[in-house]
mmCIF file of N, CA and C in Angstrom:
data_model
loop_
_atom_site.group_PDB
_atom_site.id
_atom_site.type_symbol
_atom_site.label_atom_id
_atom_site.label_comp_id
_atom_site.label_asym_id
_atom_site.label_seq_id
_atom_site.Cartn_x
_atom_site.Cartn_y
_atom_site.Cartn_z
ATOM 1 N N LYS A 1 25.266 -27.359 -10.060
ATOM 2 C CA LYS A 1 25.170 -27.417 -11.288
ATOM 3 C C LYS A 1 26.233 -27.311 -12.396
ATOM 4 N N LEU A 2 27.031 -26.163 -12.238
ATOM 5 C CA LEU A 2 27.932 -26.181 -12.798
ATOM 6 C C LEU A 2 29.096 -26.930 -12.386
ATOM 7 N N LEU A 3 29.648 -27.087 -11.366
ATOM 8 C CA LEU A 3 30.883 -27.896 -11.245
ATOM 9 C C LEU A 3 30.544 -29.154 -11.541
ATOM 10 N N TRP A 4 29.380 -29.825 -12.200
ATOM 11 C CA TRP A 4 29.107 -31.006 -12.807
ATOM 12 C C TRP A 4 28.740 -31.655 -13.851
ATOM 13 N N ASP A 5 29.044 -32.636 -14.488
ATOM 14 C CA ASP A 5 29.073 -33.040 -15.688
ATOM 15 C C ASP A 5 27.600 -33.414 -15.890
ATOM 16 N N THR A 6 26.956 -33.053 -16.815
ATOM 17 C CA THR A 6 25.354 -32.714 -16.782
ATOM 18 C C THR A 6 24.829 -33.894 -18.009
ATOM 19 N N LYS A 7 25.745 -34.807 -18.432
ATOM 20 C CA LYS A 7 25.363 -35.095 -19.594
ATOM 21 C C LYS A 7 25.100 -36.515 -19.340
ATOM 22 N N GLY A 8 25.078 -37.402 -18.104
ATOM 23 C CA GLY A 8 24.492 -38.333 -17.953
ATOM 24 C C GLY A 8 25.414 -39.651 -18.020
ATOM 25 N N ASP A 9 26.865 -39.510 -18.333
ATOM 26 C CA ASP A 9 27.592 -40.312 -18.775
ATOM 27 C C ASP A 9 28.039 -41.113 -17.158
ATOM 28 N N SER A 10 27.790 -42.567 -17.926
ATOM 29 C CA SER A 10 28.033 -43.495 -16.379
ATOM 30 C C SER A 10 29.877 -42.710 -15.658
ATOM 31 N N GLU A 11 30.680 -42.411 -16.652
ATOM 32 C CA GLU A 11 31.991 -42.188 -16.192
ATOM 33 C C GLU A 11 31.940 -40.839 -16.131
ATOM 34 N N SER A 12 32.020 -39.718 -15.380
ATOM 35 C CA SER A 12 32.201 -38.536 -15.872
ATOM 36 C C SER A 12 33.618 -38.480 -16.227
ATOM 37 N N LEU A 13 33.699 -37.135 -16.393
ATOM 38 C CA LEU A 13 35.170 -36.685 -17.336
ATOM 39 C C LEU A 13 35.399 -35.402 -15.548
ATOM 40 N N VAL A 14 34.455 -35.033 -15.306
ATOM 41 C CA VAL A 14 34.553 -34.066 -14.056
ATOM 42 C C VAL A 14 34.906 -35.061 -12.671
ATOM 43 N N ARG A 15 36.054 -35.204 -11.900
ATOM 44 C CA ARG A 15 36.307 -35.818 -10.773
ATOM 45 C C ARG A 15 36.039 -34.958 -9.646
ATOM 46 N N GLY A 16 35.379 -34.754 -8.162
ATOM 47 C CA GLY A 16 34.736 -34.825 -7.845
ATOM 48 C C GLY A 16 33.659 -34.788 -6.544
ATOM 49 N N LYS A 17 33.627 -34.707 -5.768
ATOM 50 C CA LYS A 17 32.305 -34.391 -4.893
ATOM 51 C C LYS A 17 31.984 -33.670 -3.799
ATOM 52 N N GLN A 18 30.966 -33.556 -3.075
ATOM 53 C CA GLN A 18 31.132 -32.838 -2.082
ATOM 54 C C GLN A 18 31.945 -33.448 -1.088
ATOM 55 N N SER A 19 32.550 -32.543 -0.131
ATOM 56 C CA SER A 19 33.819 -33.721 0.488
ATOM 57 C C SER A 19 32.799 -33.997 1.836
ATOM 58 N N LEU A 20 33.021 -35.085 2.050
ATOM 59 C CA LEU A 20 33.225 -35.960 3.321
ATOM 60 C C LEU A 20 31.235 -35.711 3.383
ATOM 61 N N GLY A 21 30.596 -36.081 2.489
ATOM 62 C CA GLY A 21 29.115 -36.018 2.268
ATOM 63 C C GLY A 21 28.149 -34.962 2.290
ATOM 64 N N GLU A 22 26.731 -34.837 2.716
ATOM 65 C CA GLU A 22 26.395 -34.307 2.029
ATOM 66 C C GLU A 22 26.286 -32.821 2.845
ATOM 67 N N ASN A 23 26.773 -32.994 4.112
ATOM 68 C CA ASN A 23 26.710 -32.314 4.845
ATOM 69 C C ASN A 23 27.522 -31.763 6.066
ATOM 70 N N ASN A 24 28.988 -31.811 5.781
ATOM 71 C CA ASN A 24 29.858 -32.110 7.055
ATOM 72 C C ASN A 24 30.410 -30.980 7.547
ATOM 73 N N GLU A 25 29.433 -30.388 8.816
ATOM 74 C CA GLU A 25 29.782 -28.842 9.557
ATOM 75 C C GLU A 25 31.036 -28.330 9.997
ATOM 76 N N VAL A 26 31.689 -29.555 10.689
ATOM 77 C CA VAL A 26 32.828 -29.592 11.022
ATOM 78 C C VAL A 26 34.060 -28.964 9.755
ATOM 79 N N PHE A 27 33.967 -29.850 8.955
ATOM 80 C CA PHE A 27 34.761 -29.459 7.822
ATOM 81 C C PHE A 27 34.456 -28.082 6.787
ATOM 82 N N ASN A 28 33.367 -28.257 6.580
ATOM 83 C CA ASN A 28 32.710 -26.483 6.170
ATOM 84 C C ASN A 28 33.408 -25.658 7.158
ATOM 85 N N ASN A 29 33.666 -25.635 8.244
ATOM 86 C CA ASN A 29 33.491 -24.225 9.240
ATOM 87 C C ASN A 29 35.316 -24.359 8.902
ATOM 88 N N LEU A 30 35.737 -25.485 8.985
ATOM 89 C CA LEU A 30 37.691 -25.484 9.371
ATOM 90 C C LEU A 30 38.086 -25.236 7.967
ATOM 91 N N SER A 31 37.066 -25.352 6.539
ATOM 92 C CA SER A 31 37.942 -25.099 5.352
ATOM 93 C C SER A 31 37.475 -23.590 4.741
ATOM 94 N N GLY A 32 36.663 -22.814 5.350
ATOM 95 C CA GLY A 32 35.892 -21.588 4.828
ATOM 96 C C GLY A 32 35.874 -20.666 5.770
ATOM 97 N N GLU A 33 35.606 -19.407 5.416
ATOM 98 C CA GLU A 33 35.227 -18.092 6.248
ATOM 99 C C GLU A 33 33.854 -17.819 6.096
ATOM 100 N N GLU A 34 33.055 -17.457 7.186
ATOM 101 C CA GLU A 34 31.472 -17.345 6.951
ATOM 102 C C GLU A 34 31.223 -16.061 6.326
ATOM 103 N N ASN A 35 32.229 -15.287 5.596
ATOM 104 C CA ASN A 35 31.797 -13.919 4.560
ATOM 105 C C ASN A 35 32.436 -13.965 3.597
ATOM 106 N N ALA A 36 33.119 -15.463 3.066
ATOM 107 C CA ALA A 36 33.759 -15.545 1.943
ATOM 108 C C ALA A 36 33.825 -16.746 1.333
ATOM 109 N N VAL A 37 34.153 -16.818 -0.215
ATOM 110 C CA VAL A 37 34.435 -17.974 -0.990
ATOM 111 C C VAL A 37 35.955 -18.527 -0.666
ATOM 112 N N VAL A 38 36.436 -19.667 -0.226
ATOM 113 C CA VAL A 38 37.748 -20.251 0.184
ATOM 114 C C VAL A 38 37.698 -20.936 -1.406
ATOM 115 N N ILE A 39 39.039 -20.776 -1.994
ATOM 116 C CA ILE A 39 39.479 -22.143 -3.066
ATOM 117 C C ILE A 39 41.211 -22.175 -2.021
ATOM 118 N N MET A 40 40.904 -24.177 -1.985
ATOM 119 C CA MET A 40 42.345 -24.316 -1.348
ATOM 120 C C MET A 40 42.398 -25.432 -3.032
ATOM 121 N N LEU A 41 44.365 -24.777 -3.252
ATOM 122 C CA LEU A 41 44.987 -26.012 -4.179
ATOM 123 C C LEU A 41 45.932 -26.372 -3.230
ATOM 124 N N GLN A 42 45.836 -28.242 -3.693
ATOM 125 C CA GLN A 42 46.453 -29.270 -3.028
ATOM 126 C C GLN A 42 46.854 -30.160 -3.962
ATOM 127 N N ASN A 43 48.246 -30.552 -3.700
ATOM 128 C CA ASN A 43 48.682 -31.866 -4.634
ATOM 129 C C ASN A 43 48.105 -33.047 -3.669
ATOM 130 N N SER A 44 47.926 -34.326 -4.673
ATOM 131 C CA SER A 44 47.679 -35.311 -3.790
ATOM 132 C C SER A 44 47.826 -36.672 -4.625
ATOM 133 N N SER A 45 47.907 -37.677 -3.895
ATOM 134 C CA SER A 45 48.736 -38.686 -4.997
ATOM 135 C C SER A 45 47.920 -39.096 -6.217
ATOM 136 N N ALA A 46 46.463 -38.611 -6.212
ATOM 137 C CA ALA A 46 45.591 -38.163 -7.705
ATOM 138 C C ALA A 46 46.270 -37.425 -8.805
ATOM 139 N N GLY A 47 46.655 -36.320 -7.960
ATOM 140 C CA GLY A 47 46.794 -34.934 -9.136
ATOM 141 C C GLY A 47 46.794 -33.896 -8.324
ATOM 142 N N LEU A 48 46.448 -32.854 -8.806
ATOM 143 C CA LEU A 48 46.148 -31.270 -8.142
ATOM 144 C C LEU A 48 44.613 -31.233 -7.834
ATOM 145 N N ALA A 49 44.237 -30.877 -6.798
ATOM 146 C CA ALA A 49 43.091 -31.188 -6.487
ATOM 147 C C ALA A 49 42.660 -29.478 -5.668
ATOM 148 N N ILE A 50 41.292 -29.583 -5.963
ATOM 149 C CA ILE A 50 40.980 -28.084 -5.474
ATOM 150 C C ILE A 50 39.876 -27.975 -4.929
ATOM 151 N N ASN A 51 39.168 -27.254 -3.576
ATOM 152 C CA ASN A 51 38.256 -27.165 -2.979
ATOM 153 C C ASN A 51 37.603 -25.974 -2.825
ATOM 154 N N PHE A 52 36.407 -25.964 -3.367
ATOM 155 C CA PHE A 52 35.634 -24.377 -3.074
ATOM 156 C C PHE A 52 35.013 -24.985 -1.740
ATOM 157 N N ASN A 53 34.846 -23.810 -1.176
ATOM 158 C CA ASN A 53 33.686 -23.583 -0.135
ATOM 159 C C ASN A 53 33.463 -22.283 -0.347
ATOM 160 N N LEU A 54 31.815 -22.172 0.441
ATOM 161 C CA LEU A 54 31.379 -21.262 -0.237
ATOM 162 C C LEU A 54 30.830 -20.719 1.319
ATOM 163 N N MET A 55 31.170 -19.567 1.882
ATOM 164 C CA MET A 55 30.585 -19.063 2.907
ATOM 165 C C MET A 55 30.104 -20.034 4.425
ATOM 166 N N GLN A 56 31.017 -21.287 4.085
ATOM 167 C CA GLN A 56 30.978 -22.486 5.024
ATOM 168 C C GLN A 56 29.582 -23.020 5.068
ATOM 169 N N GLN A 57 28.900 -23.089 4.012
ATOM 170 C CA GLN A 57 27.740 -23.567 3.943
ATOM 171 C C GLN A 57 27.823 -24.691 2.701
ATOM 172 N N LEU A 58 28.214 -25.001 2.032
ATOM 173 C CA LEU A 58 28.771 -25.445 0.596
ATOM 174 C C LEU A 58 30.299 -26.121 0.565
ATOM 175 N N ASN A 59 30.453 -27.382 0.087
ATOM 176 C CA ASN A 59 31.681 -27.685 -0.128
ATOM 177 C C ASN A 59 31.944 -28.445 -1.020
ATOM 178 N N TRP A 60 32.897 -28.113 -1.898
ATOM 179 C CA TRP A 60 33.145 -29.234 -3.180
ATOM 180 C C TRP A 60 34.759 -29.623 -3.508
ATOM 181 N N SER A 61 35.074 -30.797 -3.756
ATOM 182 C CA SER A 61 36.484 -30.846 -3.931
ATOM 183 C C SER A 61 36.364 -31.320 -4.961
ATOM 184 N N ILE A 62 37.284 -31.418 -6.469
ATOM 185 C CA ILE A 62 37.655 -31.778 -7.588
ATOM 186 C C ILE A 62 38.718 -31.911 -8.381
ATOM 187 N N LEU A 63 38.904 -32.859 -8.852
ATOM 188 C CA LEU A 63 40.766 -33.173 -9.478
ATOM 189 C C LEU A 63 40.649 -32.505 -10.626
ATOM 190 N N ALA A 64 41.639 -31.410 -10.777
ATOM 191 C CA ALA A 64 41.739 -31.030 -11.585
ATOM 192 C C ALA A 64 43.012 -30.861 -12.666
ATOM 193 N N ALA A 65 43.760 -31.685 -12.444
ATOM 194 C CA ALA A 65 44.959 -31.993 -13.389
ATOM 195 C C ALA A 65 45.544 -33.523 -12.810
ATOM 196 N N LYS A 66 45.125 -34.449 -13.846
ATOM 197 C CA LYS A 66 45.491 -35.921 -12.826
ATOM 198 C C LYS A 66 47.574 -35.590 -12.535
ATOM 199 N N SER A 67 47.526 -36.768 -11.740
ATOM 200 C CA SER A 67 49.401 -36.723 -11.995
ATOM 201 C C SER A 67 50.525 -37.369 -13.097
ATOM 202 N N ASP A 68 49.736 -38.135 -13.862
ATOM 203 C CA ASP A 68 49.845 -38.583 -15.040
ATOM 204 C C ASP A 68 50.066 -37.565 -15.926
ATOM 205 N N LEU A 69 49.952 -36.510 -16.109
ATOM 206 C CA LEU A 69 49.790 -35.734 -17.123
ATOM 207 C C LEU A 69 51.343 -34.922 -17.242
ATOM 208 N N ASN A 70 51.144 -35.443 -18.989
ATOM 209 C CA ASN A 70 52.627 -35.100 -19.218
ATOM 210 C C ASN A 70 53.403 -36.095 -18.671
ATOM 211 N N GLY A 71 53.219 -37.373 -18.069
ATOM 212 C CA GLY A 71 54.204 -38.003 -17.366
ATOM 213 C C GLY A 71 55.099 -37.529 -16.252
ATOM 214 N N ASN A 72 54.410 -36.124 -15.325
ATOM 215 C CA ASN A 72 54.764 -35.784 -14.399
ATOM 216 C C ASN A 72 54.050 -36.057 -13.172
ATOM 217 N N GLU A 73 55.233 -36.620 -11.840
ATOM 218 C CA GLU A 73 54.420 -36.826 -10.931
ATOM 219 C C GLU A 73 53.682 -35.866 -10.458
ATOM 220 N N ASN A 74 53.848 -34.690 -10.378
ATOM 221 C CA ASN A 74 52.886 -34.019 -9.404
ATOM 222 C C ASN A 74 52.902 -32.805 -10.603
ATOM 223 N N PRO A 75 51.610 -32.414 -11.345
ATOM 224 C CA PRO A 75 51.441 -31.425 -12.425
ATOM 225 C C PRO A 75 52.074 -29.666 -11.714
ATOM 226 N N VAL A 76 51.405 -29.789 -10.552
ATOM 227 C CA VAL A 76 51.862 -28.572 -10.155
ATOM 228 C C VAL A 76 52.941 -28.499 -8.878
ATOM 229 N N VAL A 77 53.803 -27.569 -8.435
ATOM 230 C CA VAL A 77 53.902 -27.427 -7.309
ATOM 231 C C VAL A 77 53.599 -26.686 -6.589
ATOM 232 N N LEU A 78 53.177 -27.169 -5.302
ATOM 233 C CA LEU A 78 52.253 -26.179 -3.987
ATOM 234 C C LEU A 78 52.903 -26.154 -3.456
ATOM 235 N N GLY A 79 53.936 -27.017 -2.599
ATOM 236 C CA GLY A 79 54.267 -27.011 -1.422
ATOM 237 C C GLY A 79 53.132 -27.926 -0.494
ATOM 238 N N ASP A 80 52.908 -27.075 0.372
ATOM 239 C CA ASP A 80 51.677 -27.871 1.144
ATOM 240 C C ASP A 80 50.344 -27.260 1.121
ATOM 241 N N GLY A 81 50.635 -26.117 0.270
ATOM 242 C CA GLY A 81 49.183 -26.135 -0.814
ATOM 243 C C GLY A 81 49.102 -24.580 -0.380
ATOM 244 N N LYS A 82 47.871 -23.853 -1.258
ATOM 245 C CA LYS A 82 47.931 -22.598 -1.324
ATOM 246 C C LYS A 82 46.152 -22.487 -0.930
ATOM 247 N N VAL A 83 45.820 -21.325 -0.318
ATOM 248 C CA VAL A 83 44.203 -21.011 -0.245
ATOM 249 C C VAL A 83 44.231 -19.852 -0.541
ATOM 250 N N MET A 84 43.053 -19.273 -1.045
ATOM 251 C CA MET A 84 42.865 -17.852 -1.301
ATOM 252 C C MET A 84 41.445 -17.516 -0.625
ATOM 253 N N VAL A 85 41.141 -16.631 0.174
ATOM 254 C CA VAL A 85 39.927 -16.164 0.593
ATOM 255 C C VAL A 85 39.400 -15.402 -0.150
ATOM 256 N N LEU A 86 38.107 -15.444 -0.974
ATOM 257 C CA LEU A 86 37.642 -13.977 -1.633
ATOM 258 C C LEU A 86 36.635 -13.594 -0.863
ATOM 259 N N PHE A 87 36.454 -12.142 -0.712
ATOM 260 C CA PHE A 87 35.184 -11.348 0.146
ATOM 261 C C PHE A 87 34.818 -10.768 -1.225
ATOM 262 N N GLY A 88 33.860 -11.078 -1.729
ATOM 263 C CA GLY A 88 33.591 -10.620 -2.950
ATOM 264 C C GLY A 88 32.385 -8.956 -2.439
ATOM 265 N N SER A 89 32.210 -8.861 -1.470
ATOM 266 C CA SER A 89 31.221 -7.582 -0.826
ATOM 267 C C SER A 89 32.494 -6.554 -1.121
ATOM 268 N N ILE A 90 33.449 -6.704 -0.703
ATOM 269 C CA ILE A 90 34.762 -5.719 -0.986
ATOM 270 C C ILE A 90 35.650 -5.598 -1.659
ATOM 271 N N GLY A 91 35.545 -6.743 -2.667
ATOM 272 C CA GLY A 91 36.503 -6.903 -3.952
ATOM 273 C C GLY A 91 37.926 -7.300 -3.391
ATOM 274 N N LYS A 92 38.318 -8.059 -2.231
ATOM 275 C CA LYS A 92 39.452 -8.106 -1.548
ATOM 276 C C LYS A 92 39.675 -9.932 -2.153
ATOM 277 N N CYS A 93 40.780 -10.256 -2.207
ATOM 278 C CA CYS A 93 41.307 -11.841 -2.064
ATOM 279 C C CYS A 93 42.586 -11.709 -0.974
ATOM 280 N N VAL A 94 42.403 -12.527 -0.575
ATOM 281 C CA VAL A 94 43.479 -12.690 0.511
ATOM 282 C C VAL A 94 44.809 -14.564 -0.067
ATOM 283 N N GLU A 95 45.830 -14.095 0.106
ATOM 284 C CA GLU A 95 46.034 -15.243 -0.848
ATOM 285 C C GLU A 95 47.168 -15.699 0.979
ATOM 286 N N LEU A 96 47.108 -17.130 0.978
ATOM 287 C CA LEU A 96 48.227 -17.746 1.915
ATOM 288 C C LEU A 96 48.664 -19.018 1.945
ATOM 289 N N ASP A 97 49.471 -19.577 2.291
ATOM 290 C CA ASP A 97 49.839 -20.782 2.571
ATOM 291 C C ASP A 97 48.764 -21.601 3.012
ATOM 292 N N PHE A 98 48.521 -23.123 2.625
ATOM 293 C CA PHE A 98 47.478 -23.501 3.602
ATOM 294 C C PHE A 98 48.024 -23.991 5.042
ATOM 295 N N ILE A 99 48.902 -23.996 5.161
ATOM 296 C CA ILE A 99 48.999 -24.553 6.822
ATOM 297 C C ILE A 99 48.608 -22.760 7.556
ATOM 298 N N ASP A 100 49.098 -22.193 6.986
ATOM 299 C CA ASP A 100 48.823 -20.467 7.620
ATOM 300 C C ASP A 100 47.541 -20.594 7.593
ATOM 301 N N PHE A 101 46.417 -21.115 6.692
ATOM 302 C CA PHE A 101 45.076 -20.920 6.428
ATOM 303 C C PHE A 101 44.301 -21.673 7.771
ATOM 304 N N ILE A 102 44.890 -23.154 7.899
ATOM 305 C CA ILE A 102 44.316 -23.757 9.142
ATOM 306 C C ILE A 102 44.904 -23.177 10.836
ATOM 307 N N SER A 103 46.019 -22.784 10.573
ATOM 308 C CA SER A 103 46.124 -22.177 11.621
ATOM 309 C C SER A 103 45.312 -20.929 11.914
ATOM 310 N N HIS A 104 44.858 -20.384 10.847
ATOM 311 C CA HIS A 104 43.980 -19.047 11.173
ATOM 312 C C HIS A 104 42.825 -19.906 11.847
ATOM 313 N N ARG A 105 42.118 -20.645 10.887
ATOM 314 C CA ARG A 105 40.541 -21.462 11.483
ATOM 315 C C ARG A 105 41.156 -22.110 12.613
ATOM 316 N N ASN A 106 41.847 -22.562 13.078
ATOM 317 C CA ASN A 106 42.018 -22.993 14.581
ATOM 318 C C ASN A 106 42.142 -22.396 15.636
ATOM 319 N N LYS A 107 42.633 -21.153 15.027
ATOM 320 C CA LYS A 107 42.978 -19.847 16.121
ATOM 321 C C LYS A 107 44.334 -19.843 16.798
ATOM 322 N N SER A 108 45.185 -20.916 15.864
ATOM 323 C CA SER A 108 46.347 -21.140 16.718
ATOM 324 C C SER A 108 47.457 -19.945 16.395
ATOM 325 N N LYS A 109 47.193 -19.333 15.069
ATOM 326 C CA LYS A 109 47.978 -18.255 14.465
ATOM 327 C C LYS A 109 47.061 -17.716 13.533
ATOM 328 N N ILE A 110 46.241 -16.230 14.118
ATOM 329 C CA ILE A 110 45.219 -15.668 13.570
ATOM 330 C C ILE A 110 45.983 -14.814 12.410
ATOM 331 N N ASN A 111 45.191 -14.840 11.260
ATOM 332 C CA ASN A 111 45.768 -13.919 10.294
ATOM 333 C C ASN A 111 45.051 -12.744 10.609
ATOM 334 N N ASN A 112 46.099 -11.510 10.355
ATOM 335 C CA ASN A 112 45.661 -10.460 10.861
ATOM 336 C C ASN A 112 44.322 -9.613 9.675
ATOM 337 N N GLU A 113 45.064 -9.730 8.835
ATOM 338 C CA GLU A 113 43.900 -9.184 7.298
ATOM 339 C C GLU A 113 42.820 -10.041 7.368
ATOM 340 N N ILE A 114 42.731 -11.525 7.482
ATOM 341 C CA ILE A 114 41.345 -11.842 7.365
ATOM 342 C C ILE A 114 40.807 -11.672 8.628
ATOM 343 N N ALA A 115 41.745 -11.336 9.654
ATOM 344 C CA ALA A 115 40.398 -11.052 11.181
ATOM 345 C C ALA A 115 40.037 -9.298 11.325
ATOM 346 N N LEU A 116 40.744 -8.491 10.319
ATOM 347 C CA LEU A 116 40.515 -7.416 10.115
ATOM 348 C C LEU A 116 39.143 -7.282 9.120
ATOM 349 N N ILE A 117 39.019 -7.941 8.121
ATOM 350 C CA ILE A 117 37.840 -7.865 6.911
ATOM 351 C C ILE A 117 37.088 -8.122 8.242
ATOM 352 N N ASN A 118 37.131 -9.902 8.716
ATOM 353 C CA ASN A 118 35.487 -10.271 9.370
ATOM 354 C C ASN A 118 35.294 -9.507 10.489
ATOM 355 N N LYS A 119 36.139 -8.840 11.420
ATOM 356 C CA LYS A 119 35.386 -7.810 12.177
ATOM 357 C C LYS A 119 34.734 -6.720 11.657
ATOM 358 N N TYR A 120 35.022 -6.082 10.177
ATOM 359 C CA TYR A 120 34.495 -5.212 9.733
ATOM 360 C C TYR A 120 33.089 -5.512 8.951
ATOM 361 N N GLN A 121 33.123 -6.608 8.713
ATOM 362 C CA GLN A 121 31.840 -7.244 8.069
ATOM 363 C C GLN A 121 30.754 -7.725 8.736
ATOM 364 N N ALA A 122 31.326 -8.068 9.900
ATOM 365 C CA ALA A 122 30.384 -8.782 11.116
ATOM 366 C C ALA A 122 28.684 -7.583 11.472
#
């Protein structure tokens, strides 16, 4: 409820939705970590997009800043995107580029720091 406009207006000021439908297990697994909160920041044609993934179970995407903000095409320059993996139980945040995170998730290039944390949290 905290992520959404609760006034009941026909056009919400918060632009976002649960990604790819109510429950997309493939996307939730790819965009998250089992024991972590994952925040992805990416530029899109609409502006700066933020994706929140809670322990591979719940996923939301919101538009944080429109592209036309202050006349800029891209309000924030992020390259291919940034990812923060938050392990609340140990107070640790691992920051990495979007490509490196996806490579870790599909097991083509494992991130040693995330793998070590996951090994000891299992």
